[in-house]
PDB file of C-alpha atoms in Angstrom:
ATOM      1  CA  MET C   7     -27.983 -23.987  30.238  1.00 44.00           C
ATOM      2  CA  ARG C   8     -29.667 -20.579  30.112  1.00 46.00           C
ATOM      3  CA  PRO C   9     -32.051 -19.829  27.201  1.00 41.00           C
ATOM      4  CA  ILE C  10     -29.929 -16.828  26.154  1.00 39.00           C
ATOM      5  CA  THR C  11     -26.857 -19.072  25.924  1.00 36.00           C
ATOM      6  CA  LEU C  12     -28.794 -21.574  23.794  1.00 31.00           C
ATOM      7  CA  LEU C  13     -29.847 -18.745  21.483  1.00 32.00           C
ATOM      8  CA  LEU C  14     -26.231 -17.580  21.193  1.00 30.00           C
ATOM      9  CA  TYR C  15     -25.001 -21.038  20.253  1.00 31.00           C
ATOM     10  CA  ALA C  16     -27.856 -21.412  17.791  1.00 30.00           C
ATOM     11  CA  ALA C  17     -26.973 -18.092  16.145  1.00 32.00           C
ATOM     12  CA  ILE C  18     -23.314 -19.099  15.806  1.00 30.00           C
ATOM     13  CA  TYR C  19     -24.311 -22.485  14.363  1.00 31.00           C
ATOM     14  CA  LEU C  20     -26.706 -20.940  11.856  1.00 30.00           C
ATOM     15  CA  THR C  21     -24.159 -18.309  10.796  1.00 34.00           C
ATOM     16  CA  ASN C  22     -21.413 -20.862  10.226  1.00 35.00           C
ATOM     17  CA  THR C  23     -23.794 -23.228   8.449  1.00 32.00           C
ATOM     18  CA  ALA C  24     -25.246 -20.553   6.176  1.00 37.00           C
ATOM     19  CA  PHE C  25     -22.053 -18.764   5.245  1.00 39.00           C
ATOM     20  CA  GLY C  26     -19.177 -21.002   6.305  1.00 49.00           C
ATOM     21  CA  THR C  27     -16.314 -19.787   8.449  1.00 66.00           C
ATOM     22  CA  VAL C  28     -13.409 -17.907   6.924  1.00 70.00           C
ATOM     23  CA  ASP C  29     -10.314 -20.019   6.398  1.00 80.00           C
ATOM     24  CA  THR C  30      -7.743 -17.330   7.224  1.00 83.00           C
ATOM     25  CA  ALA C  31      -4.771 -19.508   6.255  1.00 86.00           C
ATOM     26  CA  LYS C  32      -6.284 -20.114   2.818  1.00 85.00           C
ATOM     27  CA  TRP C  33      -7.151 -16.417   2.524  1.00 83.00           C
ATOM     28  CA  ASP C  34      -3.596 -15.366   3.350  1.00 83.00           C
ATOM     29  CA  ALA C  35      -2.194 -17.882   0.850  1.00 84.00           C
ATOM     30  CA  ALA C  36      -4.541 -16.503  -1.828  1.00 80.00           C
ATOM     31  CA  LEU C  37      -3.310 -12.977  -1.131  1.00 83.00           C
ATOM     32  CA  GLN C  38       0.324 -14.051  -1.485  1.00 83.00           C
ATOM     33  CA  SER C  39      -0.446 -15.857  -4.733  1.00 82.00           C
ATOM     34  CA  TRP C  40      -2.461 -13.057  -6.331  1.00 78.00           C
ATOM     35  CA  ALA C  41       0.116 -10.444  -5.290  1.00 79.00           C
ATOM     36  CA  GLN C  42       2.555 -12.207  -7.640  1.00 80.00           C
ATOM     37  CA  GLN C  43       0.059 -12.878 -10.442  1.00 79.00           C
ATOM     38  CA  LEU C  44      -1.654  -9.482 -10.336  1.00 80.00           C
ATOM     39  CA  PRO C  45       0.387  -7.660 -13.036  1.00 78.00           C
ATOM     40  CA  GLN C  46      -0.117 -10.513 -15.521  1.00 82.00           C
ATOM     41  CA  ASP C  47      -3.851 -11.039 -14.993  1.00 81.00           C
ATOM     42  CA  PRO C  48      -5.468  -8.147 -13.061  1.00 79.00           C
ATOM     43  CA  SER C  49      -9.033  -8.964 -14.169  1.00 83.00           C
ATOM     44  CA  ARG C  50      -8.897 -12.544 -12.926  1.00 83.00           C
ATOM     45  CA  ALA C  51      -7.189 -11.402  -9.735  1.00 79.00           C
ATOM     46  CA  ALA C  52      -9.939  -8.843  -9.082  1.00 81.00           C
ATOM     47  CA  ASN C  53     -12.669 -11.465  -9.488  1.00 83.00           C
ATOM     48  CA  ALA C  54     -10.923 -13.881  -7.130  1.00 80.00           C
ATOM     49  CA  LEU C  55     -10.190 -11.230  -4.511  1.00 82.00           C
ATOM     50  CA  GLN C  56     -13.730  -9.854  -4.611  1.00 83.00           C
ATOM     51  CA  GLU C  57     -15.027 -13.220  -3.403  1.00 80.00           C
ATOM     52  CA  TRP C  58     -13.036 -12.922  -0.183  1.00 80.00           C
ATOM     53  CA  ILE C  59     -14.326  -9.497   0.842  1.00 80.00           C
ATOM     54  CA  ALA C  60     -17.892 -10.493  -0.151  1.00 80.00           C
ATOM     55  CA  HIS C  61     -17.919 -13.033   2.701  1.00 76.00           C
ATOM     56  CA  PRO C  62     -20.087 -11.767   5.618  1.00 75.00           C
ATOM     57  CA  ASP C  63     -17.451 -12.770   8.181  1.00 74.00           C
ATOM     58  CA  THR C  64     -14.551 -10.757   6.762  1.00 75.00           C
ATOM     59  CA  ASN C  65     -15.014  -7.762   9.080  1.00 77.00           C
ATOM     60  CA  ARG C  66     -13.604  -9.895  11.877  1.00 86.00           C
ATOM     61  CA  PHE C  67     -10.238  -9.873  10.100  1.00 90.00           C
ATOM     62  CA  PRO C  68      -9.394  -6.222   9.358  1.00 91.00           C
ATOM     63  CA  ALA C  69      -5.759  -6.786   8.340  1.00 92.00           C
ATOM     64  CA  LEU C  70      -6.672  -9.447   5.759  1.00 90.00           C
ATOM     65  CA  THR C  71      -9.621  -7.365   4.546  1.00 91.00           C
ATOM     66  CA  GLY C  72      -7.333  -4.358   4.153  1.00 93.00           C
ATOM     67  CA  GLN C  73      -4.747  -6.349   2.209  1.00 92.00           C
ATOM     68  CA  THR C  74      -7.487  -7.622  -0.093  1.00 91.00           C
ATOM     69  CA  HIS C  75      -8.715  -4.088  -0.775  1.00 92.00           C
ATOM     70  CA  LEU C  76      -5.115  -2.998  -1.403  1.00 93.00           C
ATOM     71  CA  LEU C  77      -4.634  -5.679  -4.054  1.00 90.00           C
ATOM     72  CA  LEU C  78      -8.036  -4.903  -5.548  1.00 91.00           C
ATOM     73  CA  GLY C  79      -7.021  -1.259  -5.776  1.00 92.00           C
ATOM     74  CA  ASN C  80      -3.839  -2.236  -7.594  1.00 89.00           C
ATOM     75  CA  SER C  81      -5.785  -4.508  -9.961  1.00 88.00           C
ATOM     76  CA  HIS C  82      -8.082  -1.613 -10.882  1.00 88.00           C
ATOM     77  CA  TYR C  83      -5.101   0.673 -11.325  1.00 90.00           C
ATOM     78  CA  TYR C  84      -3.448  -1.761 -13.762  1.00 86.00           C
ATOM     79  CA  ARG C  85      -6.654  -1.655 -15.831  1.00 87.00           C
ATOM     80  CA  GLY C  86      -6.799   2.131 -15.871  1.00 89.00           C
ATOM     81  CA  ARG C  87      -9.701   2.381 -13.413  1.00 91.00           C
ATOM     82  CA  THR C  88      -8.170   5.057 -11.222  1.00 92.00           C
ATOM     83  CA  ALA C  89     -11.321   6.066  -9.326  1.00 93.00           C
ATOM     84  CA  SER C  90     -12.016   2.461  -8.288  1.00 92.00           C
ATOM     85  CA  ALA C  91      -8.350   2.017  -7.379  1.00 93.00           C
ATOM     86  CA  VAL C  92      -8.471   5.029  -5.054  1.00 94.00           C
ATOM     87  CA  GLN C  93     -11.692   3.809  -3.411  1.00 95.00           C
ATOM     88  CA  HIS C  94     -10.274   0.374  -2.650  1.00 94.00           C
ATOM     89  CA  ILE C  95      -6.949   1.690  -1.343  1.00 95.00           C
ATOM     90  CA  GLN C  96      -8.796   4.187   0.869  1.00 95.00           C
ATOM     91  CA  ARG C  97     -10.776   1.235   2.257  1.00 95.00           C
ATOM     92  CA  ALA C  98      -7.503  -0.625   2.767  1.00 95.00           C
ATOM     93  CA  VAL C  99      -6.145   2.287   4.818  1.00 95.00           C
ATOM     94  CA  TYR C 100      -9.340   2.280   6.894  1.00 95.00           C
ATOM     95  CA  TRP C 101      -9.042  -1.461   7.668  1.00 95.00           C
ATOM     96  CA  PHE C 102      -5.337  -1.170   8.478  1.00 95.00           C
ATOM     97  CA  GLU C 103      -6.239   1.582  10.943  1.00 94.00           C
ATOM     98  CA  GLN C 104      -8.864  -0.688  12.494  1.00 94.00           C
ATOM     99  CA  ALA C 105      -6.296  -3.482  12.737  1.00 94.00           C
ATOM    100  CA  LYS C 106      -3.755  -1.048  14.266  1.00 92.00           C
ATOM    101  CA  ASP C 107      -1.207  -2.579  11.895  1.00 93.00           C
ATOM    102  CA  THR C 108       1.246   0.261  11.328  1.00 92.00           C
ATOM    103  CA  LEU C 109       3.408  -1.720   8.889  1.00 90.00           C
ATOM    104  CA  LEU C 110       0.472  -2.299   6.530  1.00 93.00           C
ATOM    105  CA  LEU C 111      -0.812   1.226   7.144  1.00 95.00           C
ATOM    106  CA  GLY C 112       2.477   2.682   5.898  1.00 93.00           C
ATOM    107  CA  LYS C 113       2.187   0.515   2.807  1.00 92.00           C
ATOM    108  CA  GLY C 114      -1.353   1.770   2.248  1.00 95.00           C
ATOM    109  CA  TYR C 115      -0.239   5.402   2.552  1.00 96.00           C
ATOM    110  CA  ASN C 116       2.538   4.833   0.006  1.00 94.00           C
ATOM    111  CA  ASN C 117       0.209   3.110  -2.483  1.00 94.00           C
ATOM    112  CA  LEU C 118      -2.440   5.809  -2.242  1.00 95.00           C
ATOM    113  CA  GLY C 119       0.201   8.533  -2.427  1.00 95.00           C
ATOM    114  CA  ALA C 120       1.583   7.006  -5.636  1.00 93.00           C
ATOM    115  CA  ILE C 121      -1.804   7.264  -7.344  1.00 93.00           C
ATOM    116  CA  TYR C 122      -2.316  10.848  -6.169  1.00 94.00           C
ATOM    117  CA  ARG C 123       1.159  11.727  -7.476  1.00 93.00           C
ATOM    118  CA  LEU C 124       0.379  10.306 -10.905  1.00 89.00           C
ATOM    119  CA  GLN C 125      -2.893  12.256 -10.911  1.00 91.00           C
ATOM    120  CA  GLY C 126      -1.004  15.461 -10.162  1.00 93.00           C
ATOM    121  CA  ALA C 127      -2.493  15.799  -6.675  1.00 95.00           C
ATOM    122  CA  TYR C 128       0.950  16.520  -5.234  1.00 96.00           C
ATOM    123  CA  ASP C 129      -0.103  18.023  -1.897  1.00 96.00           C
ATOM    124  CA  SER C 130      -2.288  15.004  -1.110  1.00 96.00           C
ATOM    125  CA  ALA C 131       0.520  12.650  -2.129  1.00 96.00           C
ATOM    126  CA  LEU C 132       3.080  14.429   0.060  1.00 97.00           C
ATOM    127  CA  ALA C 133       0.750  14.404   3.064  1.00 97.00           C
ATOM    128  CA  LEU C 134       0.431  10.621   2.764  1.00 96.00           C
ATOM    129  CA  TYR C 135       4.158  10.122   2.221  1.00 97.00           C
ATOM    130  CA  GLU C 136       4.906  12.176   5.339  1.00 96.00           C
ATOM    131  CA  LYS C 137       2.574   9.942   7.354  1.00 96.00           C
ATOM    132  CA  ALA C 138       4.265   6.872   5.884  1.00 96.00           C
ATOM    133  CA  ALA C 139       7.741   8.258   6.694  1.00 96.00           C
ATOM    134  CA  LEU C 140       6.763   8.833  10.324  1.00 96.00           C
ATOM    135  CA  LEU C 141       5.517   5.244  10.632  1.00 94.00           C
ATOM    136  CA  LYS C 142       8.609   3.829   8.909  1.00 93.00           C
ATOM    137  CA  LYS C 143      10.862   5.714  11.329  1.00 94.00           C
ATOM    138  CA  GLN C 144       8.903   4.457  14.348  1.00 93.00           C
ATOM    139  CA  GLN C 145       9.077   0.892  13.038  1.00 91.00           C
ATOM    140  CA  ARG C 146      12.739   1.206  12.032  1.00 93.00           C
ATOM    141  CA  ASP C 147      11.621  -0.107   8.646  1.00 93.00           C
ATOM    142  CA  TRP C 148      14.526   1.334   6.703  1.00 94.00           C
ATOM    143  CA  GLN C 149      13.718  -0.448   3.424  1.00 93.00           C
ATOM    144  CA  GLY C 150      10.262   1.096   3.608  1.00 93.00           C
ATOM    145  CA  MET C 151      11.834   4.455   4.424  1.00 95.00           C
ATOM    146  CA  ILE C 152      13.969   4.231   1.268  1.00 95.00           C
ATOM    147  CA  ARG C 153      10.819   3.788  -0.850  1.00 95.00           C
ATOM    148  CA  THR C 154       9.024   6.618   0.941  1.00 96.00           C
ATOM    149  CA  LEU C 155      11.910   9.088   0.606  1.00 97.00           C
ATOM    150  CA  THR C 156      12.245   8.157  -3.062  1.00 96.00           C
ATOM    151  CA  ASN C 157       8.525   8.743  -3.553  1.00 96.00           C
ATOM    152  CA  MET C 158       8.821  12.170  -1.938  1.00 97.00           C
ATOM    153  CA  GLY C 159      11.752  12.985  -4.208  1.00 96.00           C
ATOM    154  CA  ASN C 160       9.639  11.962  -7.202  1.00 95.00           C
ATOM    155  CA  VAL C 161       6.883  14.368  -6.162  1.00 96.00           C
ATOM    156  CA  TYR C 162       9.248  17.330  -5.848  1.00 96.00           C
ATOM    157  CA  ASN C 163      10.915  16.367  -9.120  1.00 94.00           C
ATOM    158  CA  GLN C 164       7.569  16.384 -10.921  1.00 93.00           C
ATOM    159  CA  ARG C 165       6.609  19.679  -9.287  1.00 94.00           C
ATOM    160  CA  GLY C 166       9.752  21.292 -10.640  1.00 92.00           C
ATOM    161  CA  TYR C 167      11.795  21.533  -7.446  1.00 94.00           C
ATOM    162  CA  PRO C 168      15.004  19.716  -8.414  1.00 93.00           C
ATOM    163  CA  LEU C 169      17.052  20.781  -5.372  1.00 94.00           C
ATOM    164  CA  THR C 170      14.442  19.495  -2.920  1.00 96.00           C
ATOM    165  CA  ALA C 171      14.078  16.312  -4.979  1.00 96.00           C
ATOM    166  CA  THR C 172      17.856  15.859  -4.884  1.00 95.00           C
ATOM    167  CA  ASN C 173      17.892  16.157  -1.087  1.00 96.00           C
ATOM    168  CA  TYR C 174      15.293  13.385  -0.720  1.00 97.00           C
ATOM    169  CA  TYR C 175      17.077  11.171  -3.245  1.00 96.00           C
ATOM    170  CA  LEU C 176      20.369  11.663  -1.372  1.00 97.00           C
ATOM    171  CA  LYS C 177      18.760  10.718   1.955  1.00 97.00           C
ATOM    172  CA  ALA C 178      17.342   7.579   0.345  1.00 96.00           C
ATOM    173  CA  LEU C 179      20.693   6.812  -1.268  1.00 96.00           C
ATOM    174  CA  ARG C 180      22.584   7.046   2.030  1.00 96.00           C
ATOM    175  CA  LEU C 181      20.140   4.564   3.545  1.00 96.00           C
ATOM    176  CA  SER C 182      20.405   2.287   0.505  1.00 96.00           C
ATOM    177  CA  ASP C 183      24.196   2.254   0.685  1.00 95.00           C
ATOM    178  CA  SER C 184      24.189   1.576   4.430  1.00 95.00           C
ATOM    179  CA  LEU C 185      21.824  -1.382   3.953  1.00 94.00           C
ATOM    180  CA  MET C 186      23.568  -2.548   0.765  1.00 94.00           C
ATOM    181  CA  GLU C 187      20.307  -2.207  -1.183  1.00 95.00           C
ATOM    182  CA  VAL C 188      22.005  -2.387  -4.574  1.00 94.00           C
ATOM    183  CA  GLN C 189      18.948  -2.058  -6.797  1.00 94.00           C
ATOM    184  CA  SER C 190      17.506   0.908  -4.887  1.00 94.00           C
ATOM    185  CA  ALA C 191      20.908   2.620  -4.890  1.00 94.00           C
ATOM    186  CA  ALA C 192      21.272   2.139  -8.661  1.00 94.00           C
ATOM    187  CA  THR C 193      17.828   3.650  -9.316  1.00 95.00           C
ATOM    188  CA  LEU C 194      18.549   6.606  -7.059  1.00 95.00           C
ATOM    189  CA  ARG C 195      21.924   7.280  -8.712  1.00 95.00           C
ATOM    190  CA  LEU C 196      20.159   7.223 -12.074  1.00 94.00           C
ATOM    191  CA  ASN C 197      17.578   9.757 -10.820  1.00 92.00           C
ATOM    192  CA  LEU C 198      20.322  11.978  -9.408  1.00 94.00           C
ATOM    193  CA  GLY C 199      22.263  11.783 -12.669  1.00 93.00           C
ATOM    194  CA  ILE C 200      19.230  12.824 -14.704  1.00 91.00           C
ATOM    195  CA  LEU C 201      18.549  15.760 -12.369  1.00 91.00           C
ATOM    196  CA  ALA C 202      22.193  16.871 -12.529  1.00 89.00           C
ATOM    197  CA  LYS C 203      22.141  16.807 -16.348  1.00 86.00           C
ATOM    198  CA  GLU C 204      18.935  18.848 -16.442  1.00 82.00           C
ATOM    199  CA  GLN C 205      20.378  21.461 -14.106  1.00 78.00           C
ATOM    200  CA  TYR C 206      23.575  21.630 -16.167  1.00 71.00           C
ATOM    201  CA  ARG C 207      21.602  22.204 -19.367  1.00 75.00           C
ATOM    202  CA  GLN C 208      19.635  25.033 -17.743  1.00 73.00           C
ATOM    203  CA  GLN C 209      22.874  26.721 -16.690  1.00 70.00           C
ATOM    204  CA  ASP C 210      24.519  26.277 -20.108  1.00 58.00           C
TER     205      ASP C 210
END
């Protein structure tokens, strides 16, 4: 065996001995578990999730790393730490891009857009939602498209453009009805009803 090959095996052995290999199945299970527990205990979730991305081997698994940053961003957001939330979700988007996982990338765009919308950064939010909508269309992810169109309607509603907001809500509603997404359809009808009442009051 060549000396360079021996050195390579030695490096792999030392790395795995010093740091341990990443158990991706356990990591994925942890993500699923903390995604459900996050709203109830964001601080504990953040501590647990931070341990996964602190591992020196995580860069080999960009999709899992991105999902961890996404949940960390949400945990910070629940605790009112908006700046940290944005940083982690931006990192999530970066890792999803590295993984070339367009489904997760669309999710990252929607999450980051939601925070920008709540901050009043409407142009930045819309730019992200438009990227998400393009990905959802390519993937034929119509449930994801419903959420994205609704998000875009919310932005225009908050900006004071009720007619544009109504158009996006109606597009989302047509999709919801075609897919029999009852809960989404009910929310959209509520939004449309509120907008209609506001417009009626302005005309009165």
